[in-house]
Amino acid sequence: MTVCIDNAQHPLIIDSGAHCSIVARNYLDNHFPNWEKQLFPTKAKNFRSDSGKMTSLRTIIKEIIVPYRKGNIRLNPEFVVLNYARIQGFLLGTDYQRMYGIDISSQDPLEEILNEFREEQFSTILTSKQKLGLLKILRKNRPAFAIGEEPLGKIKGHDIELYLDVERPYPPMLRRPPYPASLETRKEIEKHINELLDMDVIRKIGHNEIVEITTPVLITWNDGKSRLCGDFRALNNYTKADRYPIPRIPHALDKLAKAKYITKMDCMKGFHQNGVKPNSMKLLRIICHMGIYEYTRMPFGIKNAPAHFQRMMDTIFQEEILEGWMV
């Protein structure tokens, strides 16, 4: 792998068969002027490799920066300088692999971990060893994290079910036409509808299906980014309320007052990871210039979504909540 040392790129070899970290004298001669002034004494005098016996010239400490897009990792290993070593670059041995928690025998090489989680940002107060430890935890629990273009997960056993306080025939307010939309708005609607179709969040209604309830959609903008929203106000007025306590921000802040480290995890499109009961899907139909679509996952904006999601999270994480987790 390539790392940064003294503002220049250099190769770093991670070797599980080397008992110490080493660098060849000729490599230092070629890339680091005045390196001999940075030497420190070393206890061992002789080293052996497959190619024969080598003599050390003391040790040198070099700060290594493992660069990726956010949150560089800094290591400060001590390298034994060897005469006649055939190494082009620096070699990190098991001494500092153990110190920094790097285990290349577990199929979790450092470069692979960094490449997979290079978008993640870590707190600047974490030491390099702590960052590496966190990276290894992320790698070990890789299936729990959404990275890049991946299928949206679906939680089993927690499909939402809606109940209306009116009977058929439904009031006209529940069957509304699409809103007028500009050419720009239509393009954004088409983009979001296609994304939801790709994620299996919605499905298109066939020509032979009976449609009794339709909710128009609109586009909202925030920081230059568009978002598709269903105008569920009419449906919400006729939906029976699901009463469930939602945590309050002041109470959450009180619990966090004495916390030293805070870890936050966010569900990607959390509501959409909840399914919808088959008998409730017909209530969650949206309409636009492209036609009529039905939500097969819980949408944002419906009346009971927050209560349903909170109950589901409290049920799944009940043991962790007792340990101090906050959901």
CSV table of C-alpha atoms in Angstrom, one decimal, residues 17-256:
chain,number,residue,atom,x,y,z
A,17,GLY,CA,6.3,-12.9,9.1
A,18,ALA,CA,8.6,-10.0,10.2
A,19,HIS,CA,9.1,-9.7,14.0
A,20,CYS,CA,10.1,-6.0,13.7
A,21,SER,CA,9.6,-3.1,11.4
A,22,ILE,CA,12.5,-2.4,9.1
A,23,VAL,CA,13.7,-0.1,6.3
A,24,ALA,CA,16.8,-0.5,4.0
A,25,ARG,CA,19.7,1.9,4.2
A,26,ASN,CA,19.9,2.3,0.5
A,27,TYR,CA,16.2,3.4,0.4
A,28,LEU,CA,16.9,6.1,3.0
A,29,ASP,CA,19.9,7.2,1.1
A,30,ASN,CA,17.8,7.7,-2.0
A,31,HIS,CA,14.8,9.4,-0.5
A,32,PHE,CA,15.7,11.0,2.9
A,33,PRO,CA,18.6,13.4,3.0
A,34,ASN,CA,20.3,13.6,6.4
A,35,TRP,CA,18.5,10.6,7.7
A,36,GLU,CA,21.5,9.5,9.7
A,37,LYS,CA,21.0,12.5,12.1
A,38,GLN,CA,17.6,11.0,13.1
A,39,LEU,CA,18.9,7.6,14.3
A,40,PHE,CA,18.3,6.2,17.7
A,41,PRO,CA,20.1,3.3,19.4
A,42,THR,CA,18.8,-0.3,19.1
A,43,LYS,CA,19.4,-3.2,21.4
A,44,ALA,CA,19.6,-5.9,18.7
A,45,LYS,CA,22.6,-6.0,16.4
A,46,ASN,CA,22.0,-8.9,14.1
A,47,PHE,CA,19.0,-9.8,12.0
A,48,ARG,CA,18.3,-12.7,9.7
A,49,SER,CA,16.2,-13.2,6.7
A,50,ASP,CA,15.7,-15.9,4.0
A,51,SER,CA,18.5,-14.3,2.1
A,52,GLY,CA,21.0,-14.3,4.9
A,53,LYS,CA,22.3,-12.3,7.9
A,54,MET,CA,22.0,-8.5,8.1
A,55,THR,CA,23.4,-5.8,10.4
A,56,SER,CA,21.4,-3.0,11.8
A,57,LEU,CA,22.4,0.7,11.9
A,58,ARG,CA,20.2,1.7,14.8
A,59,THR,CA,16.5,2.7,14.4
A,60,ILE,CA,14.6,5.6,12.9
A,61,ILE,CA,11.1,6.9,13.8
A,62,LYS,CA,8.9,8.0,10.9
A,63,GLU,CA,5.4,9.3,11.1
A,64,ILE,CA,3.2,7.4,8.6
A,65,ILE,CA,0.0,8.9,7.3
A,66,VAL,CA,-2.5,6.5,5.7
A,67,PRO,CA,-4.5,8.8,3.5
A,68,TYR,CA,-8.1,8.5,2.5
A,69,ARG,CA,-10.8,11.0,1.8
A,70,LYS,CA,-11.8,11.8,5.3
A,71,GLY,CA,-9.9,11.3,8.6
A,72,ASN,CA,-6.3,10.3,7.9
A,73,ILE,CA,-4.8,7.7,10.2
A,74,ARG,CA,-1.3,8.4,11.7
A,75,LEU,CA,1.1,5.8,12.9
A,76,ASN,CA,4.5,6.4,14.5
A,77,PRO,CA,6.4,3.2,14.2
A,78,GLU,CA,10.2,2.7,14.9
A,79,PHE,CA,12.0,1.2,12.0
A,80,VAL,CA,15.3,-0.8,12.3
A,81,VAL,CA,17.6,0.5,9.6
A,82,LEU,CA,19.4,-2.5,7.9
A,83,ASN,CA,22.4,-2.8,5.7
A,84,TYR,CA,21.9,-4.6,2.4
A,85,ALA,CA,18.2,-5.3,2.9
A,86,ARG,CA,16.3,-5.8,-0.3
A,87,ILE,CA,13.3,-3.7,0.5
A,88,GLN,CA,11.9,-0.9,-1.6
A,89,GLY,CA,10.1,1.1,1.0
A,90,PHE,CA,9.1,0.5,4.6
A,91,LEU,CA,8.1,-2.8,6.2
A,92,LEU,CA,5.7,-2.9,9.1
A,93,GLY,CA,6.4,-5.9,11.3
A,94,THR,CA,4.3,-7.7,13.8
A,95,ASP,CA,5.6,-5.5,16.6
A,96,TYR,CA,3.6,-2.5,15.5
A,97,GLN,CA,0.8,-4.6,13.9
A,98,ARG,CA,0.0,-5.7,17.4
A,99,MET,CA,0.3,-2.2,18.8
A,100,TYR,CA,-2.1,-0.7,16.3
A,101,GLY,CA,-4.4,-3.8,16.1
A,102,ILE,CA,-3.7,-4.7,12.5
A,103,ASP,CA,-4.3,-8.4,11.8
A,104,ILE,CA,-3.7,-9.3,8.1
A,105,SER,CA,-4.2,-13.0,8.9
A,106,SER,CA,-8.0,-12.4,9.5
A,107,GLN,CA,-8.8,-11.5,6.0
A,108,ASP,CA,-9.2,-7.9,7.1
A,109,PRO,CA,-6.0,-6.2,5.7
A,110,LEU,CA,-5.7,-2.5,6.5
A,111,GLU,CA,-5.9,-1.4,2.9
A,112,GLU,CA,-9.1,-3.3,2.3
A,113,ILE,CA,-10.7,-1.9,5.4
A,114,LEU,CA,-9.7,1.7,4.5
A,115,ASN,CA,-10.9,1.3,0.9
A,116,GLU,CA,-14.3,0.0,1.9
A,117,PHE,CA,-15.0,2.6,4.6
A,118,ARG,CA,-13.0,5.5,3.1
A,119,GLU,CA,-16.2,7.7,3.1
A,120,GLU,CA,-16.6,7.4,6.8
A,121,GLN,CA,-15.5,10.3,9.0
A,122,PHE,CA,-14.1,9.8,12.5
A,123,SER,CA,-13.7,12.1,15.4
A,124,THR,CA,-10.4,14.0,15.5
A,125,ILE,CA,-9.9,13.2,19.2
A,126,LEU,CA,-9.5,9.5,18.4
A,127,THR,CA,-6.0,8.1,18.4
A,128,SER,CA,-4.8,6.2,15.4
A,129,LYS,CA,-5.1,2.9,17.4
A,130,GLN,CA,-8.7,3.8,18.2
A,131,LYS,CA,-9.5,4.7,14.6
A,132,LEU,CA,-8.1,1.4,13.4
A,133,GLY,CA,-10.1,-0.5,16.1
A,134,LEU,CA,-13.3,1.3,14.9
A,135,LEU,CA,-12.5,0.4,11.3
A,136,LYS,CA,-12.1,-3.3,12.2
A,137,ILE,CA,-15.4,-3.2,14.0
A,138,LEU,CA,-17.1,-1.7,10.9
A,139,ARG,CA,-15.4,-4.4,8.8
A,140,LYS,CA,-16.5,-7.2,11.1
A,141,ASN,CA,-20.1,-6.0,11.0
A,142,ARG,CA,-20.0,-5.1,7.3
A,143,PRO,CA,-23.5,-6.5,6.5
A,144,ALA,CA,-25.1,-3.9,8.9
A,145,PHE,CA,-23.8,-0.9,7.0
A,146,ALA,CA,-25.0,0.5,3.7
A,147,ILE,CA,-22.2,1.5,1.4
A,148,GLY,CA,-22.7,2.6,-2.1
A,149,GLU,CA,-25.5,1.2,-4.3
A,150,GLU,CA,-26.9,-1.7,-2.3
A,151,PRO,CA,-30.5,-3.1,-2.0
A,152,LEU,CA,-32.5,-1.5,0.7
A,153,GLY,CA,-33.0,-3.7,3.7
A,154,LYS,CA,-36.5,-4.8,5.0
A,155,ILE,CA,-37.3,-5.4,8.6
A,156,LYS,CA,-39.2,-8.7,9.2
A,157,GLY,CA,-42.3,-8.9,11.3
A,158,HIS,CA,-43.0,-5.1,11.7
A,159,ASP,CA,-45.2,-4.2,8.7
A,160,ILE,CA,-47.4,-1.2,9.3
A,161,GLU,CA,-51.2,-1.4,9.1
A,162,LEU,CA,-53.5,1.6,8.7
A,163,TYR,CA,-57.1,1.9,9.9
A,164,LEU,CA,-59.5,4.6,8.6
A,165,ASP,CA,-62.4,5.9,10.6
A,166,VAL,CA,-64.6,6.0,7.5
A,167,GLU,CA,-66.2,3.2,5.4
A,168,ARG,CA,-66.7,2.8,1.7
A,169,PRO,CA,-67.6,4.7,-0.4
A,170,TYR,CA,-64.6,6.9,0.7
A,171,PRO,CA,-65.0,10.7,0.7
A,172,PRO,CA,-64.0,12.6,-2.5
A,173,MET,CA,-61.1,14.2,-0.6
A,174,LEU,CA,-59.3,10.8,-0.5
A,175,ARG,CA,-59.3,10.6,-4.3
A,176,ARG,CA,-57.4,13.6,-5.6
A,177,PRO,CA,-56.0,14.4,-9.0
A,178,PRO,CA,-52.3,15.1,-9.5
A,179,TYR,CA,-51.0,18.6,-8.9
A,180,PRO,CA,-50.0,20.8,-11.8
A,181,ALA,CA,-46.2,20.6,-12.3
A,182,SER,CA,-43.7,22.6,-14.3
A,183,LEU,CA,-41.3,20.9,-16.7
A,184,GLU,CA,-38.5,21.1,-14.1
A,185,THR,CA,-40.8,19.6,-11.4
A,186,ARG,CA,-41.9,16.8,-13.7
A,187,LYS,CA,-38.3,15.9,-14.4
A,188,GLU,CA,-37.6,15.7,-10.6
A,189,ILE,CA,-40.8,13.6,-10.0
A,190,GLU,CA,-39.7,11.2,-12.7
A,191,LYS,CA,-36.2,10.9,-11.2
A,192,HIS,CA,-37.6,10.1,-7.7
A,193,ILE,CA,-40.3,7.8,-8.9
A,194,ASN,CA,-37.7,5.7,-10.9
A,195,GLU,CA,-35.4,5.6,-7.8
A,196,LEU,CA,-38.3,4.3,-5.6
A,197,LEU,CA,-39.1,1.7,-8.2
A,198,ASP,CA,-35.5,0.5,-8.3
A,199,MET,CA,-35.5,0.2,-4.5
A,200,ASP,CA,-38.8,-1.7,-4.5
A,201,VAL,CA,-40.4,0.9,-2.3
A,202,ILE,CA,-43.3,1.4,-4.7
A,203,ARG,CA,-45.0,-0.4,-7.6
A,204,LYS,CA,-47.0,0.8,-10.6
A,205,ILE,CA,-50.7,0.1,-10.5
A,206,GLY,CA,-52.1,-1.9,-13.4
A,207,HIS,CA,-54.9,-0.7,-15.7
A,208,ASN,CA,-57.3,-3.4,-14.3
A,209,GLU,CA,-56.9,-2.6,-10.6
A,210,ILE,CA,-59.6,-0.8,-8.7
A,211,VAL,CA,-58.3,2.6,-7.4
A,212,GLU,CA,-60.3,4.3,-4.6
A,213,ILE,CA,-57.7,6.5,-2.9
A,214,THR,CA,-55.0,8.6,-4.5
A,215,THR,CA,-52.6,11.1,-2.9
A,216,PRO,CA,-50.9,13.7,-5.1
A,217,VAL,CA,-47.1,14.2,-4.8
A,218,LEU,CA,-45.1,17.4,-4.8
A,219,ILE,CA,-41.4,18.3,-4.8
A,220,THR,CA,-39.7,20.1,-2.0
A,221,TRP,CA,-36.2,21.7,-2.1
A,222,ASN,CA,-33.6,21.9,0.6
A,223,ASP,CA,-30.0,23.1,0.0
A,224,GLY,CA,-30.4,22.6,-3.7
A,225,LYS,CA,-31.6,19.0,-3.4
A,226,SER,CA,-35.1,17.9,-4.3
A,227,ARG,CA,-37.3,15.5,-2.4
A,228,LEU,CA,-40.5,13.7,-3.4
A,229,CYS,CA,-43.3,14.0,-0.8
A,230,GLY,CA,-46.8,12.7,-0.8
A,231,ASP,CA,-49.4,15.2,0.3
A,232,PHE,CA,-51.0,12.8,2.8
A,233,ARG,CA,-52.9,15.5,4.7
A,234,ALA,CA,-56.3,14.2,3.6
A,235,LEU,CA,-55.4,10.6,4.4
A,236,ASN,CA,-54.0,11.5,7.8
A,237,ASN,CA,-57.3,13.3,8.7
A,238,TYR,CA,-59.2,10.0,8.2
A,239,THR,CA,-56.5,7.7,9.8
A,240,LYS,CA,-57.1,6.3,13.3
A,241,ALA,CA,-54.2,7.5,15.5
A,242,ASP,CA,-51.6,5.1,16.8
A,243,ARG,CA,-50.6,6.3,20.3
A,244,TYR,CA,-47.0,5.6,21.3
A,245,PRO,CA,-44.6,7.8,23.3
A,246,ILE,CA,-41.9,9.5,21.2
A,247,PRO,CA,-38.6,10.4,23.1
A,248,ARG,CA,-38.3,14.2,23.8
A,249,ILE,CA,-35.1,16.1,23.0
A,250,PRO,CA,-34.6,17.6,26.5
A,251,HIS,CA,-34.8,14.1,28.1
A,252,ALA,CA,-32.2,12.8,25.6
A,253,LEU,CA,-29.8,15.7,26.3
A,254,ASP,CA,-30.1,15.0,30.0
A,255,LYS,CA,-29.0,11.4,29.4
A,256,LEU,CA,-26.1,12.5,27.3
